[in-house]
Amino acid sequence: MDHVNITVSDLDAAIAFFQDIGLELEGGKMAVEGEWVENIIALDGVREDIAMLRTPDGSKVELCQFHTPVDDREADAAPANRLGLRSVAFVVDDAQAVVDELGRKGYGLVGKLQNFEDMFLIGYVRGPDGIIVSINQEL
């Protein structure tokens, strides 16, 4: 896999959220527009800013904020069983510390931090725009 793409309403807030999980911003933000991207995503008048973040193991997350065309629907806090891509999982050294740091910034657990068969400590955190990330600590 090359990367996962997540569309957000506030690129700076989303970057900060993923940095709190341990991802590193690669090269800053970049503006994207033009016929080439419009042809790929089948939208006209595209003007967006993107940022690529990298996990310590080299996986990537691309964050996109569209300025045009605007999607005027509000992000929802869809439950974990909603069809489609529901979460992205990250392995961290200290799940409780990451959950606590995200909690101080207003992002809470969807449920509880749980021990899974003494292999992982796992918790779902709801981030910006209702994004669910799985915080996983190997035990």
C-alpha atoms as a PDB file:
ATOM      1  CA  MET A   1       0.000   0.000   0.000  1.00  0.00           C
ATOM      2  CA  ASP A   2       1.260   3.482  -0.800  1.00  0.00           C
ATOM      3  CA  HIS A   3      -1.024   5.635   1.366  1.00  0.00           C
ATOM      4  CA  VAL A   4      -4.479   6.266   2.803  1.00  0.00           C
ATOM      5  CA  ASN A   5      -6.245   9.503   1.820  1.00  0.00           C
ATOM      6  CA  ILE A   6      -8.483  11.324   4.303  1.00  0.00           C
ATOM      7  CA  THR A   7     -10.512  14.432   3.433  1.00  0.00           C
ATOM      8  CA  VAL A   8     -10.788  16.942   6.281  1.00  0.00           C
ATOM      9  CA  SER A   9     -12.339  20.358   6.873  1.00  0.00           C
ATOM     10  CA  ASP A  10      -9.354  21.820   8.765  1.00  0.00           C
ATOM     11  CA  LEU A  11      -5.996  20.659   7.465  1.00  0.00           C
ATOM     12  CA  ASP A  12      -3.954  22.203  10.274  1.00  0.00           C
ATOM     13  CA  ALA A  13      -6.092  20.587  12.988  1.00  0.00           C
ATOM     14  CA  ALA A  14      -5.887  17.200  11.252  1.00  0.00           C
ATOM     15  CA  ILE A  15      -2.104  17.478  10.865  1.00  0.00           C
ATOM     16  CA  ALA A  16      -1.768  18.249  14.582  1.00  0.00           C
ATOM     17  CA  PHE A  17      -4.030  15.302  15.473  1.00  0.00           C
ATOM     18  CA  PHE A  18      -1.963  12.824  13.477  1.00  0.00           C
ATOM     19  CA  GLN A  19       1.294  14.301  14.777  1.00  0.00           C
ATOM     20  CA  ASP A  20      -0.001  13.635  18.306  1.00  0.00           C
ATOM     21  CA  ILE A  21      -0.335   9.976  17.313  1.00  0.00           C
ATOM     22  CA  GLY A  22       3.300   9.963  16.172  1.00  0.00           C
ATOM     23  CA  LEU A  23       3.195  10.685  12.445  1.00  0.00           C
ATOM     24  CA  GLU A  24       5.674  13.113  10.905  1.00  0.00           C
ATOM     25  CA  LEU A  25       4.751  15.773   8.340  1.00  0.00           C
ATOM     26  CA  GLU A  26       6.671  15.279   5.089  1.00  0.00           C
ATOM     27  CA  GLY A  27       7.559  18.479   3.253  1.00  0.00           C
ATOM     28  CA  GLY A  28       4.721  20.658   4.523  1.00  0.00           C
ATOM     29  CA  LYS A  29       1.449  21.485   2.803  1.00  0.00           C
ATOM     30  CA  MET A  30       0.963  21.717  -0.944  1.00  0.00           C
ATOM     31  CA  ALA A  31      -1.727  23.300  -3.129  1.00  0.00           C
ATOM     32  CA  VAL A  32      -3.287  21.052  -5.770  1.00  0.00           C
ATOM     33  CA  GLU A  33      -5.503  22.120  -8.659  1.00  0.00           C
ATOM     34  CA  GLY A  34      -5.963  21.680 -12.359  1.00  0.00           C
ATOM     35  CA  GLU A  35      -7.349  19.391 -14.992  1.00  0.00           C
ATOM     36  CA  TRP A  36      -5.111  16.465 -14.044  1.00  0.00           C
ATOM     37  CA  VAL A  37      -6.596  16.144 -10.540  1.00  0.00           C
ATOM     38  CA  GLU A  38     -10.119  16.905 -11.802  1.00  0.00           C
ATOM     39  CA  ASN A  39      -9.796  13.998 -14.243  1.00  0.00           C
ATOM     40  CA  ILE A  40      -8.651  11.635 -11.487  1.00  0.00           C
ATOM     41  CA  ILE A  41     -11.355  12.429  -8.931  1.00  0.00           C
ATOM     42  CA  ALA A  42     -14.183  13.398 -11.323  1.00  0.00           C
ATOM     43  CA  LEU A  43     -14.839  16.840  -9.804  1.00  0.00           C
ATOM     44  CA  ASP A  44     -14.664  20.201 -11.589  1.00  0.00           C
ATOM     45  CA  GLY A  45     -12.957  23.310 -10.258  1.00  0.00           C
ATOM     46  CA  VAL A  46     -10.781  21.462  -7.767  1.00  0.00           C
ATOM     47  CA  ARG A  47      -8.625  23.577  -5.487  1.00  0.00           C
ATOM     48  CA  GLU A  48      -7.301  21.781  -2.438  1.00  0.00           C
ATOM     49  CA  ASP A  49      -4.421  21.714  -0.004  1.00  0.00           C
ATOM     50  CA  ILE A  50      -2.798  18.416   0.864  1.00  0.00           C
ATOM     51  CA  ALA A  51      -0.250  17.183   3.372  1.00  0.00           C
ATOM     52  CA  MET A  52       1.512  13.834   3.558  1.00  0.00           C
ATOM     53  CA  LEU A  53       2.371  12.346   6.922  1.00  0.00           C
ATOM     54  CA  ARG A  54       4.566   9.309   7.557  1.00  0.00           C
ATOM     55  CA  THR A  55       4.457   6.753  10.349  1.00  0.00           C
ATOM     56  CA  PRO A  56       7.724   5.615  11.941  1.00  0.00           C
ATOM     57  CA  ASP A  57       7.570   2.408   9.852  1.00  0.00           C
ATOM     58  CA  GLY A  58       7.121   4.315   6.579  1.00  0.00           C
ATOM     59  CA  SER A  59       3.352   4.030   5.994  1.00  0.00           C
ATOM     60  CA  LYS A  60       1.737   7.244   4.762  1.00  0.00           C
ATOM     61  CA  VAL A  61      -1.469   9.185   5.349  1.00  0.00           C
ATOM     62  CA  GLU A  62      -2.458  11.940   2.911  1.00  0.00           C
ATOM     63  CA  LEU A  63      -4.736  14.634   4.305  1.00  0.00           C
ATOM     64  CA  CYS A  64      -6.777  16.779   1.889  1.00  0.00           C
ATOM     65  CA  GLN A  65      -8.779  19.939   2.490  1.00  0.00           C
ATOM     66  CA  PHE A  66     -10.928  21.012  -0.464  1.00  0.00           C
ATOM     67  CA  HIS A  67     -11.518  24.737  -0.952  1.00  0.00           C
ATOM     68  CA  THR A  68     -13.504  24.117  -4.146  1.00  0.00           C
ATOM     69  CA  PRO A  69     -15.789  22.416  -4.790  1.00  0.00           C
ATOM     70  CA  VAL A  70     -17.084  22.581  -1.241  1.00  0.00           C
ATOM     71  CA  ASP A  71     -18.917  19.633   0.313  1.00  0.00           C
ATOM     72  CA  ASP A  72     -21.481  21.394   2.498  1.00  0.00           C
ATOM     73  CA  ARG A  73     -22.514  18.258   4.370  1.00  0.00           C
ATOM     74  CA  GLU A  74     -21.326  18.124   7.946  1.00  0.00           C
ATOM     75  CA  ALA A  75     -19.025  15.349   9.065  1.00  0.00           C
ATOM     76  CA  ASP A  76     -20.886  12.908  11.245  1.00  0.00           C
ATOM     77  CA  ALA A  77     -19.878  10.788  14.170  1.00  0.00           C
ATOM     78  CA  ALA A  78     -20.739   7.567  12.384  1.00  0.00           C
ATOM     79  CA  PRO A  79     -20.618   4.423  14.503  1.00  0.00           C
ATOM     80  CA  ALA A  80     -17.877   1.857  13.975  1.00  0.00           C
ATOM     81  CA  ASN A  81     -20.271  -0.440  12.078  1.00  0.00           C
ATOM     82  CA  ARG A  82     -21.060   2.104   9.297  1.00  0.00           C
ATOM     83  CA  LEU A  83     -20.257   0.684   5.867  1.00  0.00           C
ATOM     84  CA  GLY A  84     -17.090   1.941   4.241  1.00  0.00           C
ATOM     85  CA  LEU A  85     -13.668   2.749   5.587  1.00  0.00           C
ATOM     86  CA  ARG A  86     -14.284   3.208   9.325  1.00  0.00           C
ATOM     87  CA  SER A  87     -10.879   3.403  10.931  1.00  0.00           C
ATOM     88  CA  VAL A  88      -7.158   3.542  10.376  1.00  0.00           C
ATOM     89  CA  ALA A  89      -4.978   1.737  12.940  1.00  0.00           C
ATOM     90  CA  PHE A  90      -1.648   2.934  14.323  1.00  0.00           C
ATOM     91  CA  VAL A  91       0.792   1.081  16.575  1.00  0.00           C
ATOM     92  CA  VAL A  92       2.110   3.285  19.389  1.00  0.00           C
ATOM     93  CA  ASP A  93       4.508   2.691  22.282  1.00  0.00           C
ATOM     94  CA  ASP A  94       2.096   3.867  25.001  1.00  0.00           C
ATOM     95  CA  ALA A  95      -1.610   3.755  24.115  1.00  0.00           C
ATOM     96  CA  GLN A  96      -2.740   5.344  27.387  1.00  0.00           C
ATOM     97  CA  ALA A  97      -0.355   8.290  26.935  1.00  0.00           C
ATOM     98  CA  VAL A  98      -1.577   8.884  23.358  1.00  0.00           C
ATOM     99  CA  VAL A  99      -5.244   8.606  24.399  1.00  0.00           C
ATOM    100  CA  ASP A 100      -4.603  11.002  27.306  1.00  0.00           C
ATOM    101  CA  GLU A 101      -2.843  13.551  25.056  1.00  0.00           C
ATOM    102  CA  LEU A 102      -5.617  13.406  22.450  1.00  0.00           C
ATOM    103  CA  GLY A 103      -8.199  13.707  25.250  1.00  0.00           C
ATOM    104  CA  ARG A 104      -6.557  16.919  26.491  1.00  0.00           C
ATOM    105  CA  LYS A 105      -7.085  18.288  22.980  1.00  0.00           C
ATOM    106  CA  GLY A 106     -10.766  17.348  22.915  1.00  0.00           C
ATOM    107  CA  TYR A 107     -10.627  14.000  21.124  1.00  0.00           C
ATOM    108  CA  GLY A 108     -12.212  11.182  23.071  1.00  0.00           C
ATOM    109  CA  LEU A 109     -12.373   7.425  23.040  1.00  0.00           C
ATOM    110  CA  VAL A 110     -15.268   5.921  21.100  1.00  0.00           C
ATOM    111  CA  GLY A 111     -15.521   3.150  23.691  1.00  0.00           C
ATOM    112  CA  LYS A 112     -12.849   1.988  26.117  1.00  0.00           C
ATOM    113  CA  LEU A 113      -9.165   1.138  25.949  1.00  0.00           C
ATOM    114  CA  GLN A 114      -9.140  -2.685  26.051  1.00  0.00           C
ATOM    115  CA  ASN A 115      -6.616  -5.482  26.419  1.00  0.00           C
ATOM    116  CA  PHE A 116      -7.019  -7.941  23.531  1.00  0.00           C
ATOM    117  CA  GLU A 117      -5.784 -11.389  24.564  1.00  0.00           C
ATOM    118  CA  ASP A 118      -2.636  -9.928  26.165  1.00  0.00           C
ATOM    119  CA  MET A 119      -1.386  -9.119  22.652  1.00  0.00           C
ATOM    120  CA  PHE A 120      -2.613  -5.532  22.168  1.00  0.00           C
ATOM    121  CA  LEU A 121      -4.049  -2.667  24.145  1.00  0.00           C
ATOM    122  CA  ILE A 122      -6.561  -1.168  21.697  1.00  0.00           C
ATOM    123  CA  GLY A 123      -8.814   1.878  21.719  1.00  0.00           C
ATOM    124  CA  TYR A 124     -10.746   3.801  19.085  1.00  0.00           C
ATOM    125  CA  VAL A 125     -10.387   7.592  19.218  1.00  0.00           C
ATOM    126  CA  ARG A 126     -12.666   9.911  17.263  1.00  0.00           C
ATOM    127  CA  GLY A 127     -10.635  12.724  15.715  1.00  0.00           C
ATOM    128  CA  PRO A 128     -11.357  15.729  13.496  1.00  0.00           C
ATOM    129  CA  ASP A 129     -14.380  15.412  11.199  1.00  0.00           C
ATOM    130  CA  GLY A 130     -15.458  12.188  12.903  1.00  0.00           C
ATOM    131  CA  ILE A 131     -12.396  10.211  11.756  1.00  0.00           C
ATOM    132  CA  ILE A 132     -11.877   7.079  13.842  1.00  0.00           C
ATOM    133  CA  VAL A 133      -8.323   5.955  14.517  1.00  0.00           C
ATOM    134  CA  SER A 134      -7.422   2.758  16.305  1.00  0.00           C
ATOM    135  CA  ILE A 135      -4.597   3.257  18.803  1.00  0.00           C
ATOM    136  CA  ASN A 136      -2.810  -0.086  19.258  1.00  0.00           C
ATOM    137  CA  GLN A 137      -0.033  -0.886  21.706  1.00  0.00           C
ATOM    138  CA  GLU A 138       1.719  -4.242  21.354  1.00  0.00           C
ATOM    139  CA  LEU A 139       1.931  -5.952  24.747  1.00  0.00           C
END
